[in-house]
Structure formats: structure tokens, C-alpha cells
Tab-separated table of C-alpha atoms and ligand atoms in Angstrom:
chain	number	residue	atom	x	y	z
A	1	MET	CA	6.851	-13.337	56.193
A	2	THR	CA	6.096	-9.676	57.530
A	3	SER	CA	2.587	-8.403	54.890
A	4	GLN	CA	2.564	-4.373	56.641
A	5	ILE	CA	2.918	-2.360	53.630
A	6	ASN	CA	3.874	1.292	54.002
A	7	GLU	CA	5.717	1.979	50.844
A	8	ILE	CA	4.508	0.717	47.581
A	9	CYS	CA	6.727	0.858	44.434
A	10	VAL	CA	4.757	1.033	40.906
A	11	VAL	CA	6.665	-0.150	38.021
A	12	GLY	CA	5.603	1.708	34.840
A	13	LEU	CA	3.865	5.617	34.951
A	14	GLY	CA	1.464	4.763	31.766
A	15	TYR	CA	-2.254	4.886	31.808
A	16	ILE	CA	-2.714	2.247	34.603
A	17	GLY	CA	0.289	2.587	36.369
A	18	LEU	CA	0.027	6.671	37.051
A	19	PRO	CA	-3.204	6.801	37.655
A	20	THR	CA	-2.692	3.794	40.375
A	21	ALA	CA	0.107	5.491	41.678
A	22	ALA	CA	-1.812	8.748	42.304
A	23	THR	CA	-4.614	6.894	43.991
A	24	LEU	CA	-2.400	4.976	46.706
A	25	ALA	CA	-0.459	8.152	47.754
A	26	SER	CA	-3.514	9.979	48.150
A	27	ARG	CA	-4.551	6.969	50.278
A	28	GLY	CA	-1.758	7.887	52.770
A	29	PHE	CA	0.730	5.330	51.263
A	30	ASN	CA	4.601	6.069	50.692
A	31	VAL	CA	4.772	5.679	46.601
A	32	ILE	CA	7.387	5.526	44.364
A	33	GLY	CA	7.061	5.890	40.922
A	34	VAL	CA	9.017	4.364	38.395
A	35	ASP	CA	9.438	4.598	34.479
A	36	ILE	CA	12.184	4.179	32.147
A	37	ASN	CA	11.212	7.091	30.478
A	38	GLN	CA	13.210	10.025	32.425
A	39	ARG	CA	11.173	12.951	30.739
A	40	LEU	CA	8.020	11.656	32.168
A	41	VAL	CA	9.766	11.037	35.469
A	42	GLU	CA	10.880	14.836	35.782
A	43	GLN	CA	7.573	16.131	34.095
A	44	ILE	CA	5.561	13.756	37.094
A	45	ASN	CA	7.890	15.190	39.701
A	46	ARG	CA	7.116	18.855	38.811
A	47	GLY	CA	3.563	17.248	39.604
A	48	GLU	CA	2.440	17.932	35.633
A	49	THR	CA	0.853	14.831	33.496
A	50	SER	CA	0.010	14.833	29.822
A	51	MET	CA	-2.601	12.133	30.358
A	52	GLU	CA	-6.702	13.034	29.163
A	53	GLU	CA	-8.249	11.563	32.306
A	54	SER	CA	-10.315	13.894	34.174
A	55	GLY	CA	-9.204	14.115	37.942
A	56	LEU	CA	-5.393	12.809	37.089
A	57	ASP	CA	-3.956	15.987	36.687
A	58	ALA	CA	-5.061	17.731	40.032
A	59	LEU	CA	-4.204	14.406	42.138
A	60	VAL	CA	-0.909	14.029	40.184
A	61	LYS	CA	0.028	17.629	41.664
A	62	ASP	CA	-1.131	17.277	44.873
A	63	VAL	CA	0.220	14.005	46.027
A	64	VAL	CA	3.549	15.047	44.205
A	65	LYS	CA	3.589	18.387	46.029
A	66	SER	CA	2.782	17.008	49.612
A	67	GLY	CA	5.218	14.324	49.113
A	68	TRP	CA	3.300	10.811	49.011
A	69	LEU	CA	4.589	10.504	45.323
A	70	LYS	CA	8.045	10.640	44.095
A	71	ALA	CA	8.686	9.459	40.609
A	72	PHE	CA	12.344	7.537	39.851
A	73	SER	CA	13.778	5.687	37.176
A	74	THR	CA	14.656	2.399	38.815
A	75	PRO	CA	13.267	0.511	40.995
A	76	GLN	CA	13.538	1.417	44.670
A	77	GLU	CA	13.095	-0.705	47.876
A	78	ALA	CA	9.670	-1.115	49.035
A	79	ASP	CA	6.986	-3.106	50.920
A	80	ALA	CA	4.980	-3.744	48.172
A	81	PHE	CA	5.680	-3.377	43.830
A	82	ILE	CA	2.818	-2.833	41.507
A	83	ILE	CA	4.330	-3.920	37.967
A	84	ALA	CA	1.451	-2.247	35.406
A	85	VAL	CA	3.935	-2.146	31.963
A	86	PRO	CA	2.464	-2.480	28.202
A	87	THR	CA	1.962	-5.863	26.762
A	88	PRO	CA	1.861	-5.749	23.354
A	89	ILE	CA	2.080	-8.110	20.337
A	90	THR	CA	4.471	-8.872	17.941
A	91	LEU	CA	3.717	-8.892	14.146
A	92	LYS	CA	3.104	-12.795	14.130
A	93	LYS	CA	0.468	-11.816	16.854
A	94	ARG	CA	2.052	-13.559	19.937
A	95	PRO	CA	2.280	-11.822	23.071
A	96	ASP	CA	5.581	-9.571	23.600
A	97	LEU	CA	6.154	-10.082	27.417
A	98	ARG	CA	9.477	-7.992	26.903
A	99	TYR	CA	8.301	-5.009	29.080
A	100	VAL	CA	6.880	-7.002	32.025
A	101	LYS	CA	10.110	-9.208	31.951
A	102	ALA	CA	12.236	-6.219	32.326
A	103	ALA	CA	10.191	-4.809	35.040
A	104	ALA	CA	10.561	-8.050	36.523
A	105	ARG	CA	14.057	-7.893	36.188
A	106	SER	CA	14.257	-4.480	37.585
A	107	VAL	CA	12.195	-5.267	40.563
A	108	ALA	CA	14.310	-8.431	41.618
A	109	THR	CA	17.172	-6.427	42.048
A	110	CYS	CA	15.794	-4.572	44.968
A	111	LEU	CA	13.143	-7.235	46.204
A	112	ARG	CA	13.074	-7.894	50.154
A	113	ARG	CA	11.952	-11.056	52.237
A	114	GLY	CA	7.947	-10.277	52.999
A	115	ASN	CA	7.254	-8.057	50.127
A	116	LEU	CA	4.150	-8.360	47.818
A	117	VAL	CA	4.588	-8.224	43.974
A	118	VAL	CA	1.526	-7.835	41.792
A	119	LEU	CA	1.368	-7.674	37.986
A	120	GLU	CA	-1.799	-5.670	36.766
A	121	SER	CA	-0.586	-5.989	33.299
A	122	THR	CA	-2.763	-8.329	30.734
A	123	VAL	CA	-0.578	-11.425	30.371
A	124	PRO	CA	-1.127	-14.979	28.908
A	125	PRO	CA	-2.723	-17.535	31.226
A	126	GLY	CA	0.270	-18.970	33.205
A	127	THR	CA	2.763	-16.198	32.978
A	128	THR	CA	2.230	-14.996	36.786
A	129	THR	CA	3.111	-18.485	38.166
A	130	GLY	CA	5.710	-19.210	34.962
A	131	ALA	CA	8.092	-16.472	33.688
A	132	LEU	CA	7.326	-13.777	36.428
A	133	ARG	CA	8.005	-15.881	39.341
A	134	LYS	CA	11.075	-16.927	37.600
A	135	ILE	CA	12.748	-13.790	37.144
A	136	LEU	CA	11.648	-12.480	40.617
A	137	GLU	CA	13.170	-15.850	41.853
A	138	THR	CA	16.980	-14.457	40.434
A	139	SER	CA	16.584	-12.358	43.435
A	140	GLY	CA	17.530	-15.696	45.513
A	141	LEU	CA	14.140	-15.454	47.123
A	142	THR	CA	11.450	-18.287	46.641
A	143	ALA	CA	7.922	-16.800	45.725
A	144	GLY	CA	5.372	-17.887	48.334
A	145	CYS	CA	8.273	-18.510	50.773
A	146	ASP	CA	9.982	-15.455	51.062
A	147	PHE	CA	7.689	-12.981	49.037
A	148	HIS	CA	3.953	-12.603	48.077
A	149	LEU	CA	3.246	-12.776	44.420
A	150	ALA	CA	0.176	-11.906	42.579
A	151	HIS	CA	-1.910	-10.756	39.608
A	152	CYS	CA	-4.659	-8.416	39.777
A	153	PRO	CA	-5.349	-7.556	36.259
A	154	GLU	CA	-6.478	-3.764	35.535
A	155	ARG	CA	-10.262	-3.350	34.474
A	156	VAL	CA	-10.367	0.429	33.840
A	157	LEU	CA	-11.597	2.378	30.803
A	158	PRO	CA	-9.718	4.813	29.194
A	159	GLY	CA	-11.577	7.866	29.053
A	160	ASP	CA	-12.633	7.248	32.739
A	161	ILE	CA	-9.967	6.020	34.689
A	162	MET	CA	-10.016	7.728	37.944
A	163	ARG	CA	-13.556	6.825	38.800
A	164	GLU	CA	-13.564	3.123	37.496
A	165	ILE	CA	-10.266	2.796	39.627
A	166	ARG	CA	-11.665	2.945	42.483
A	167	GLU	CA	-15.305	1.805	42.128
A	168	ASN	CA	-15.021	-1.684	39.856
A	169	ASP	CA	-14.848	-4.861	41.611
A	170	ARG	CA	-11.427	-6.336	40.909
A	171	ILE	CA	-10.148	-9.688	40.606
A	172	VAL	CA	-7.094	-10.733	42.728
A	173	GLY	CA	-5.337	-14.256	42.130
A	174	GLY	CA	-2.229	-15.404	44.300
A	175	ILE	CA	0.372	-17.749	43.389
A	176	ASP	CA	-0.654	-19.392	46.839
A	177	GLU	CA	-3.420	-18.436	49.540
A	178	ALA	CA	-1.352	-15.889	51.427
A	179	SER	CA	-0.381	-14.143	48.471
A	180	THR	CA	-3.940	-13.817	47.562
A	181	GLN	CA	-4.661	-12.455	51.372
A	182	VAL	CA	-1.898	-9.888	51.149
A	183	ALA	CA	-2.723	-8.351	47.718
A	184	LEU	CA	-6.565	-8.423	48.474
A	185	SER	CA	-5.567	-6.571	51.628
A	186	LEU	CA	-4.094	-3.914	49.582
A	187	TYR	CA	-6.587	-3.446	46.625
A	188	LYS	CA	-9.275	-3.023	49.856
A	189	THR	CA	-7.517	0.016	50.884
A	190	PHE	CA	-8.529	2.094	47.775
A	191	VAL	CA	-11.125	-0.173	45.889
A	192	LYS	CA	-14.731	0.633	46.794
A	193	GLY	CA	-16.264	-2.255	44.743
A	194	ASN	CA	-15.918	-5.957	45.513
A	195	VAL	CA	-12.487	-7.550	45.304
A	196	PHE	CA	-12.748	-11.225	44.329
A	197	ALA	CA	-10.187	-13.472	45.290
A	198	THR	CA	-8.726	-16.545	42.894
A	199	SER	CA	-5.579	-18.039	41.683
A	200	ALA	CA	-3.306	-16.039	39.705
A	201	THR	CA	-4.028	-18.146	36.391
A	202	VAL	CA	-8.033	-17.762	37.124
A	203	ALA	CA	-7.059	-13.909	37.361
A	204	GLU	CA	-4.997	-14.059	33.825
A	205	THR	CA	-7.943	-15.877	32.194
A	206	THR	CA	-10.525	-13.990	33.463
A	207	LYS	CA	-9.007	-10.555	31.879
A	208	LEU	CA	-8.868	-12.050	28.600
A	209	ALA	CA	-12.395	-13.589	28.840
A	210	GLU	CA	-13.492	-9.958	29.692
A	211	ASN	CA	-11.856	-8.275	26.359
A	212	ILE	CA	-12.761	-10.740	23.984
A	213	TYR	CA	-16.551	-10.618	25.262
A	214	ARG	CA	-16.581	-7.396	23.941
A	215	ASP	CA	-14.194	-7.956	20.949
A	216	VAL	CA	-16.671	-10.668	19.905
A	217	ASN	CA	-19.758	-8.751	20.591
A	218	ILE	CA	-18.583	-6.177	18.660
A	219	ALA	CA	-18.164	-8.467	15.685
A	220	LEU	CA	-21.351	-9.198	16.287
A	221	ALA	CA	-22.560	-5.878	15.900
A	222	ASN	CA	-20.893	-4.771	13.352
A	223	GLU	CA	-21.988	-8.161	11.087
A	224	LEU	CA	-25.300	-7.018	11.879
A	225	SER	CA	-24.508	-3.804	10.572
A	226	ASN	CA	-23.579	-4.806	7.299
A	227	VAL	CA	-26.586	-6.952	6.875
A	228	CYS	CA	-29.116	-4.184	7.861
A	229	SER	CA	-27.362	-1.680	5.369
A	230	GLN	CA	-28.139	-4.090	2.548
A	231	LEU	CA	-31.245	-4.839	3.832
A	232	GLY	CA	-32.328	-1.002	3.884
A	233	VAL	CA	-32.829	-1.455	7.879
A	234	ASP	CA	-31.915	0.765	10.581
A	235	VAL	CA	-29.309	-1.355	12.577
A	236	TRP	CA	-29.401	1.317	15.124
A	237	GLU	CA	-32.741	1.384	16.013
A	238	VAL	CA	-32.583	-2.830	15.850
A	239	ILE	CA	-30.110	-2.711	18.446
A	240	LYS	CA	-31.831	-0.476	20.620
A	241	LEU	CA	-35.293	-2.302	20.397
A	242	ALA	CA	-33.049	-5.723	20.986
A	243	ASN	CA	-31.296	-4.345	24.181
A	244	LYS	CA	-35.011	-3.825	25.657
A	245	HIS	CA	-35.041	-7.464	26.237
A	246	PRO	CA	-33.774	-8.693	30.010
A	247	ARG	CA	-31.003	-10.896	28.555
A	248	VAL	CA	-29.776	-8.868	25.302
A	249	HIS	CA	-27.011	-6.718	25.785
A	250	LEU	CA	-26.043	-6.082	21.370
A	251	HIS	CA	-22.927	-3.669	21.352
A	252	GLN	CA	-22.514	-0.924	19.017
A	253	PRO	CA	-21.222	-1.062	15.211
A	254	GLY	CA	-18.440	1.229	14.214
A	255	PRO	CA	-15.617	1.670	11.817
A	256	GLY	CA	-13.135	-0.683	13.694
A	257	VAL	CA	-12.088	-2.075	16.955
A	258	GLY	CA	-8.938	0.310	17.964
A	259	GLY	CA	-6.960	0.664	21.155
A	260	HIS	CA	-4.304	-1.265	22.901
A	261	CYS	CA	-6.783	-3.585	24.659
A	262	ILE	CA	-9.555	-5.584	22.798
A	263	GLY	CA	-7.803	-6.166	19.830
A	264	VAL	CA	-4.758	-7.212	20.690
A	265	VAL	CA	-5.628	-9.233	24.102
A	266	PRO	CA	-7.647	-12.238	22.454
A	267	TRP	CA	-4.278	-13.321	20.713
A	268	PHE	CA	-3.099	-13.874	24.140
A	269	LEU	CA	-5.310	-16.427	24.001
A	270	VAL	CA	-5.117	-17.968	20.788
A	271	SER	CA	-1.219	-18.509	21.495
A	272	ALA	CA	-1.940	-20.196	24.607
A	273	ALA	CA	-4.631	-22.741	23.366
A	274	HIS	CA	-3.848	-25.964	22.517
A	275	SER	CA	-7.346	-26.358	20.328
A	276	PRO	CA	-8.086	-24.017	17.174
A	277	THR	CA	-10.070	-20.987	18.344
A	278	PRO	CA	-12.079	-20.365	15.157
A	279	LEU	CA	-14.543	-17.905	17.041
A	280	ILE	CA	-11.899	-15.401	18.407
A	281	ARG	CA	-10.036	-15.500	15.028
A	282	LEU	CA	-13.058	-14.731	12.872
A	283	THR	CA	-14.320	-11.730	15.325
A	284	ARG	CA	-10.520	-10.637	14.671
A	285	LYS	CA	-10.993	-10.608	10.818
A	286	ILE	CA	-14.665	-9.235	11.244
A	287	ASN	CA	-13.888	-6.497	13.249
A	288	GLY	CA	-10.613	-5.835	11.148
A	289	ALA	CA	-12.707	-6.044	7.735
A	290	GLN	CA	-14.448	-2.443	9.220
A	291	PRO	CA	-12.327	-0.126	8.154
A	292	GLU	CA	-12.659	-1.354	4.266
A	293	VAL	CA	-16.293	-0.861	4.954
A	294	VAL	CA	-16.143	2.577	5.703
A	295	ALA	CA	-14.114	3.419	2.733
A	296	ASN	CA	-15.960	1.955	0.248
A	297	LYS	CA	-19.206	3.669	2.017
A	298	VAL	CA	-17.669	6.971	1.858
A	299	LEU	CA	-15.877	6.276	-2.002
A	300	ASP	CA	-19.624	5.309	-3.213
A	301	MET	CA	-20.793	8.563	-1.939
A	302	VAL	CA	-18.444	10.965	-4.245
A	303	ASP	CA	-16.830	10.659	-7.736
A	304	ALA	CA	-13.654	8.739	-7.367
A	305	ALA	CA	-12.512	9.978	-10.810
A	306	LYS	CA	-12.310	13.483	-10.059
A	307	SER	CA	-9.549	12.947	-7.155
A	308	PRO	CA	-12.377	13.916	-4.325
A	309	LYS	CA	-11.012	15.522	-1.335
A	310	ILE	CA	-12.630	13.339	2.150
A	311	ALA	CA	-12.351	14.798	5.630
A	312	VAL	CA	-11.700	12.235	8.067
A	313	LEU	CA	-13.086	13.398	11.307
A	314	GLY	CA	-11.164	11.712	14.422
A	315	VAL	CA	-8.542	9.358	14.778
A	316	ALA	CA	-8.579	8.705	18.395
A	317	TYR	CA	-9.671	5.154	18.820
A	318	LYS	CA	-12.529	6.269	20.714
A	319	ALA	CA	-14.580	9.223	21.652
A	320	ASN	CA	-12.810	11.705	23.757
A	321	VAL	CA	-9.420	10.100	24.338
A	322	ARG	CA	-5.910	10.960	22.540
A	323	ASP	CA	-4.785	7.721	21.872
A	324	THR	CA	-4.347	6.870	18.444
A	325	ARG	CA	-3.234	2.964	18.847
A	326	GLU	CA	-4.594	0.845	16.356
A	327	THR	CA	-7.063	3.245	15.438
A	328	PRO	CA	-9.286	2.187	12.493
A	329	ALA	CA	-8.948	5.767	11.119
A	330	LEU	CA	-5.065	5.095	9.683
A	331	PRO	CA	-6.560	1.911	7.360
A	332	ILE	CA	-9.598	4.136	6.750
A	333	ILE	CA	-7.083	7.124	5.387
A	334	GLN	CA	-5.019	4.751	3.465
A	335	LEU	CA	-7.917	3.151	1.559
A	336	LEU	CA	-9.274	6.257	0.575
A	337	GLU	CA	-5.706	7.231	-0.572
A	338	LYS	CA	-5.233	4.547	-2.474
A	339	ALA	CA	-8.661	4.920	-4.151
A	340	GLY	CA	-7.003	8.240	-5.451
A	341	ALA	CA	-8.508	10.406	-2.587
A	342	LYS	CA	-7.360	13.504	-1.296
A	343	VAL	CA	-7.678	12.986	2.121
A	344	SER	CA	-7.747	16.156	5.283
A	345	VAL	CA	-7.423	14.638	8.759
A	346	THR	CA	-8.452	16.294	11.699
A	347	ASP	CA	-8.994	16.096	15.535
A	348	GLN	CA	-8.682	18.330	18.075
A	349	LEU	CA	-7.473	16.003	20.995
A	350	VAL	CA	-4.594	14.615	18.943
A	351	GLN	CA	-1.349	16.489	18.055
A	352	GLU	CA	0.798	13.604	16.728
A	353	PHE	CA	-0.261	10.917	13.781
A	354	THR	CA	1.004	9.520	10.940
A	355	TYR	CA	-0.826	12.132	9.124
A	356	PRO	CA	-0.382	15.671	9.209
A	357	ILE	CA	-3.291	17.266	11.194
A	358	CYS	CA	-5.331	20.117	10.567
A	359	SER	CA	-8.181	21.952	12.241
A	360	LEU	CA	-12.071	20.911	11.571
A	361	GLU	CA	-12.318	24.185	9.337
A	362	GLU	CA	-9.081	23.574	7.330
A	363	ALA	CA	-10.257	19.674	7.214
A	364	LEU	CA	-14.011	20.254	5.888
A	365	ALA	CA	-12.842	23.600	3.444
A	366	GLY	CA	-13.536	22.364	-0.085
A	367	ALA	CA	-14.199	18.535	0.949
A	368	ASP	CA	-16.483	16.814	-1.029
A	369	ALA	CA	-17.112	14.440	2.007
A	370	PHE	CA	-16.396	13.928	5.511
A	371	VAL	CA	-16.187	10.929	7.085
A	372	LEU	CA	-17.155	10.903	10.838
A	373	VAL	CA	-14.825	7.885	12.296
A	374	THR	CA	-14.226	8.869	16.120
A	375	ASP	CA	-17.390	10.509	18.282
A	376	HIS	CA	-15.629	13.201	20.020
A	377	ARG	CA	-17.724	15.867	21.492
A	378	GLN	CA	-16.610	18.436	19.247
A	379	TYR	CA	-18.095	16.880	16.328
A	380	ARG	CA	-21.626	15.868	17.718
A	381	GLN	CA	-21.878	19.499	18.232
A	382	MET	CA	-21.104	20.646	15.033
A	383	ASP	CA	-23.463	23.123	12.952
A	384	PRO	CA	-24.651	21.570	9.669
A	385	GLN	CA	-25.047	24.997	8.263
A	386	TRP	CA	-21.366	26.145	9.175
A	387	ALA	CA	-20.164	22.723	7.866
A	388	GLY	CA	-22.305	22.752	4.627
A	389	LYS	CA	-20.724	26.501	3.852
A	390	LEU	CA	-17.298	25.158	4.277
A	391	MET	CA	-17.494	22.139	2.080
A	392	ARG	CA	-17.575	21.681	-1.932
A	393	THR	CA	-20.008	18.711	-1.765
A	394	LYS	CA	-22.948	17.974	1.125
A	395	ASN	CA	-21.632	14.245	1.732
A	396	ALA	CA	-21.218	13.015	4.801
A	397	LEU	CA	-20.788	9.281	6.618
A	398	ASP	CA	-21.676	9.108	10.069
A	399	THR	CA	-19.680	5.906	11.138
A	400	ARG	CA	-20.988	6.215	15.037
A	401	ASN	CA	-24.288	7.563	14.607
A	402	CYS	CA	-24.015	10.662	16.596
A	403	LEU	CA	-25.125	13.303	14.341
A	404	LYS	CA	-28.848	14.450	14.347
A	405	ALA	CA	-29.572	13.239	10.368
A	406	ILE	CA	-32.823	15.197	10.436
A	407	GLU	CA	-30.728	18.271	11.045
A	408	TRP	CA	-28.274	17.384	8.640
A	409	GLN	CA	-30.295	16.321	5.722
A	410	LYS	CA	-32.592	19.491	6.336
A	411	THR	CA	-29.533	21.838	5.349
A	412	GLY	CA	-29.139	19.676	2.232
A	413	PHE	CA	-26.653	17.163	3.458
A	414	ARG	CA	-26.642	13.564	2.085
A	415	LEU	CA	-25.978	12.120	5.158
A	416	GLU	CA	-25.496	8.365	5.634
A	417	ARG	CA	-25.114	6.227	8.908
A	418	LEU	CA	-22.963	3.253	8.882
A	419	GLY	CA	-25.697	0.191	9.358
A	420	ALA	CA	-28.459	2.587	8.022
B	1	LIG	N1	-16.323	-0.232	20.219
B	1	LIG	C1	-16.940	-0.726	19.169
B	1	LIG	N2	-18.191	-0.797	19.663
B	1	LIG	C2	-18.772	-0.501	21.169
B	1	LIG	C3	-17.873	-0.506	22.077
B	1	LIG	C4	-16.564	-0.608	21.485
B	1	LIG	O1	-16.764	-0.297	18.221
B	1	LIG	O2	-19.804	-1.323	21.361
B	1	LIG	C5	-14.866	0.320	19.833
B	1	LIG	C6	-14.362	1.464	19.933
B	1	LIG	O3	-14.605	2.588	19.481
B	1	LIG	C7	-12.441	1.557	20.471
B	1	LIG	C8	-12.783	-0.187	20.809
B	1	LIG	O4	-13.901	-1.129	20.709
B	1	LIG	O5	-12.392	1.377	18.872
B	1	LIG	C9	-12.390	-0.796	21.991
B	1	LIG	O6	-12.781	0.458	22.678
B	1	LIG	P1	-13.867	0.289	24.576
B	1	LIG	O7	-14.019	1.721	25.111
B	1	LIG	O8	-14.926	-0.908	23.802
B	1	LIG	O9	-12.669	-0.264	25.223
B	1	LIG	P2	-10.853	0.033	25.501
B	1	LIG	O10	-9.981	-0.979	24.688
B	1	LIG	O11	-10.735	1.625	25.965
B	1	LIG	O12	-11.009	-0.594	27.235
B	1	LIG	C10	-11.023	-2.102	27.045
B	1	LIG	C11	-11.693	-2.320	28.618
B	1	LIG	N3	-12.407	-3.491	28.403
B	1	LIG	C12	-13.593	-4.139	28.554
B	1	LIG	O13	-14.629	-3.149	28.156
B	1	LIG	C13	-13.851	-5.401	28.700
B	1	LIG	C14	-11.619	-1.526	29.552
B	1	LIG	O14	-12.013	-2.079	30.656
B	1	LIG	C15	-10.134	-2.568	30.142
B	1	LIG	O15	-9.064	-2.184	31.223
B	1	LIG	C16	-9.075	-2.356	28.834
B	1	LIG	O16	-9.848	-2.777	27.869
B	1	LIG	C17	-7.853	-3.189	28.838
B	1	LIG	O17	-6.504	-2.518	29.378
B	1	LIG	O18	-7.755	-4.533	28.500
């Protein structure tokens, strides 16, 4: 089998695929980017992006202009294929592998002897050696014999993707040793961190473990936060001090876990497990209950009988991104409305949402309280005098501990923090 890689086809040009394609193109590979969204394909071929990732815009413009990256709506023949498509869950919390399967079917149509196929999407253990392999082999070629096959889970943090894609350590697991080694050499061309070799199934399980680790620790922080607020103890101070211990790394409490990864991925392990997974399930329950904790706390601050106006600041699932998938802001707004409040919603990064988005000024005008859900830079820098003049009653709930409490209290605000 030949393993010289010059041309790479990246299937899926979303938040992982596009940065990966652009990074590979900048390293001198001929990159074919593929997406089923024709508008996205055209946009990329004009050298434009709509993702809020520092450095991505300029890089895409550059590699498209110089001809190293071209986008298409179907895969083309290449030396290597990287699949980076979404893996959501169904309503019954089962992994939904339809995009991975469709991508694999389309890759199978142009697979050649000597190719490498790498799956980057997060999947349940056994997917690479099972379903993925089977679909690719409909090409008539045999994995491990005619083509190499590996899993290399993406590990980048939305908001800092362009740096993390190069700097983070990676894990590469092939279906056999040769596949691992070929994939390893490819990733070593652009990853500055270490690239660790393992099997495909260990790589898949490791990725799930990483996100579950974070989910469990966020649940612990949220539980501590709720207990501390009953005790009148400041959880943020507790966490800061506990983390001075060399073996303690407590996470931060917050309004709940959003995004398409941490709250979703744990279910992949639950569905693959042959034994009960009580910790993972309880974690999901605790983090899923945080929006209610937040809604109740802000409702306690206003007079519900007078149909108060409550401004929700931030609907993106975390600071400085425009992604609203699984955002805790949505259940918070729904709970506030259900309790009879008039809710105004603002987020300077988000244009489209289930609820109409207004400016910060409009959201605060005449409000009886605001609840800060997402710690975007704009809210951290908000002037309490300015906000106070706009509002009817100066109540505020900071779910991220990002406002300077003393300054807000000095201007007459009743500022409460989650977990304090
Ligand atoms: N959150 C907290 N407390 C914390 C940390 C996060 O409440 O201490 C909340 C955030 O506000 C957000 C959610 O959790 O709503 C998730 O945010 P995040 O920044 O922790 O993670 P994601 O979902 O943006 O990205 C994660 C990362 N995984 C890990 O850190 C183990 C990223 O590296 C993965 O590539 C990504 O999932 C993925 O695709 O799996």
C-alpha cells in the first residue's frame, strides 16, 4: 500500500472540518473541502467564513486565494480522507450516526487502494472498527489490506480552535498498526503537541472519557454552588481556595452545560455500556437542573405577581461564541415566561434564536431584573450606572461571577451571584 499523502479530502466543513482543512492547506497539502451545504461551499470558495474563530477568516481567505483549499459538495478522489461531521443524539438519548454513515457512503464512492480514512467525529466505542469500516468496504476494498483506517478524535475548544488545533496533544488509533502509523505521520505534519498512538476503540473511548470528566466535575461544582448558597458561603471563594491544593481542580458552577459536546457525549457511553452508569446519568440530571435553579433565584428577586420584566443577557452556550446549541438560556427563558414574567433577550453575537434578540439597551429598558447567563466580554464591561438608569428596578443575578459585585452594589443594585 502506498502512503504518500499530498491531497486530502475533508468531509464536513463545520467547526472542526473547516479549521482542519484550512490548517492542512496552510501546511502545503492540496485540500478538497466537502460539505452538503451548497451555500457554505460557495461561501468558502469566495474565501469567506461565518464562524467566530480568531484567525480562521484570514487563513481561509489566504488558502482559498492561493488555491490550496477548494470546496465541493461531494467527495473527490484524494490520498486521504478526514471525516468531521456532527454526531448528535436522538430524543431517546441514543447516538445518531446518520451523518457519519452518509459521509462514509460518499467517501466509499471514491476510495482507492492505498488511501487513508480518518474519522474525527466523536462516536461510541466500536464505531470505527464496526459501522464505519463496513460502509467503507462497500467500495469493494478491504480495510487494513487495501486502505488504512483510523480514529483521531477532535479535541479543540470552540473559541480557541485555531491555536488548539495545532498545539493540543492528539490521540490516533488505527484499526491496525499500519493504519495508526500512517495517520500518525499525517497529524504530525501540523500538530505541535504530542501525537499518541493507540487502537481505534481506545481512542473513541478516551474522547468520551474527556468530555464526561468535564461534565461530572461541572455537576460537582453546581452541587457545591447550590449547597453553598443555602449556607451563605461564597462557592467561588471556596473553589478558588480549594484549587490551591496541588491535586484539586474544581470546575466552575454556572447556569447549566450547553454546547453540542459535553451534555451530549456522555450518552454515547451510557448507550454502549452493558452495566448501569449511575454517575453519568446523575451528572446529566444535576447539570440539567441548573436552569431551574437560576430561574427560581431570579424570580425570588422580583415580584412575580406584577408580571415583571426580566432581561436575559446572553444566549450563546458560553462566553464569546455565537453557538446557541443546547444553551441553558432557552430553558431559563421558558421557565421565567411560565412563571408570568415578560422576558427580553439580548446577545450581541447571536443573530438567530428561538426568541427575538434585541440590543442590550432595549433588553434592560424598564426591566425589573437582569440575569447574566453568558459571560460575554460586553457584559463584563457593562457600566452599572448606565444599566441602572435604564432599568425600572435594580436587580441582577450573575450566574458566572463575572461582574464586580462591589461596583454594582455601590450604585444601588441588589446583585446576587449564583452560589453565594
Ligand atoms: N461550563 C461550566 N463550568 C465549567 C466549564 C464549562 O458550567 O467549569 C459550561 C460552559 O459554560 C458550557 C459547557 O459547560 O455551557 C461546555 O463548555 P466547555 O468550554 O467546557 O466545552 P465545549 O463543549 O465548548 O468543548 C468541549 C471540550 N472538551 C473538553 O474540554 C474535555 C473540547 O475540547 C472538545 O473538543 C469539545 O467539547 C468536543 O467537541 O467534544
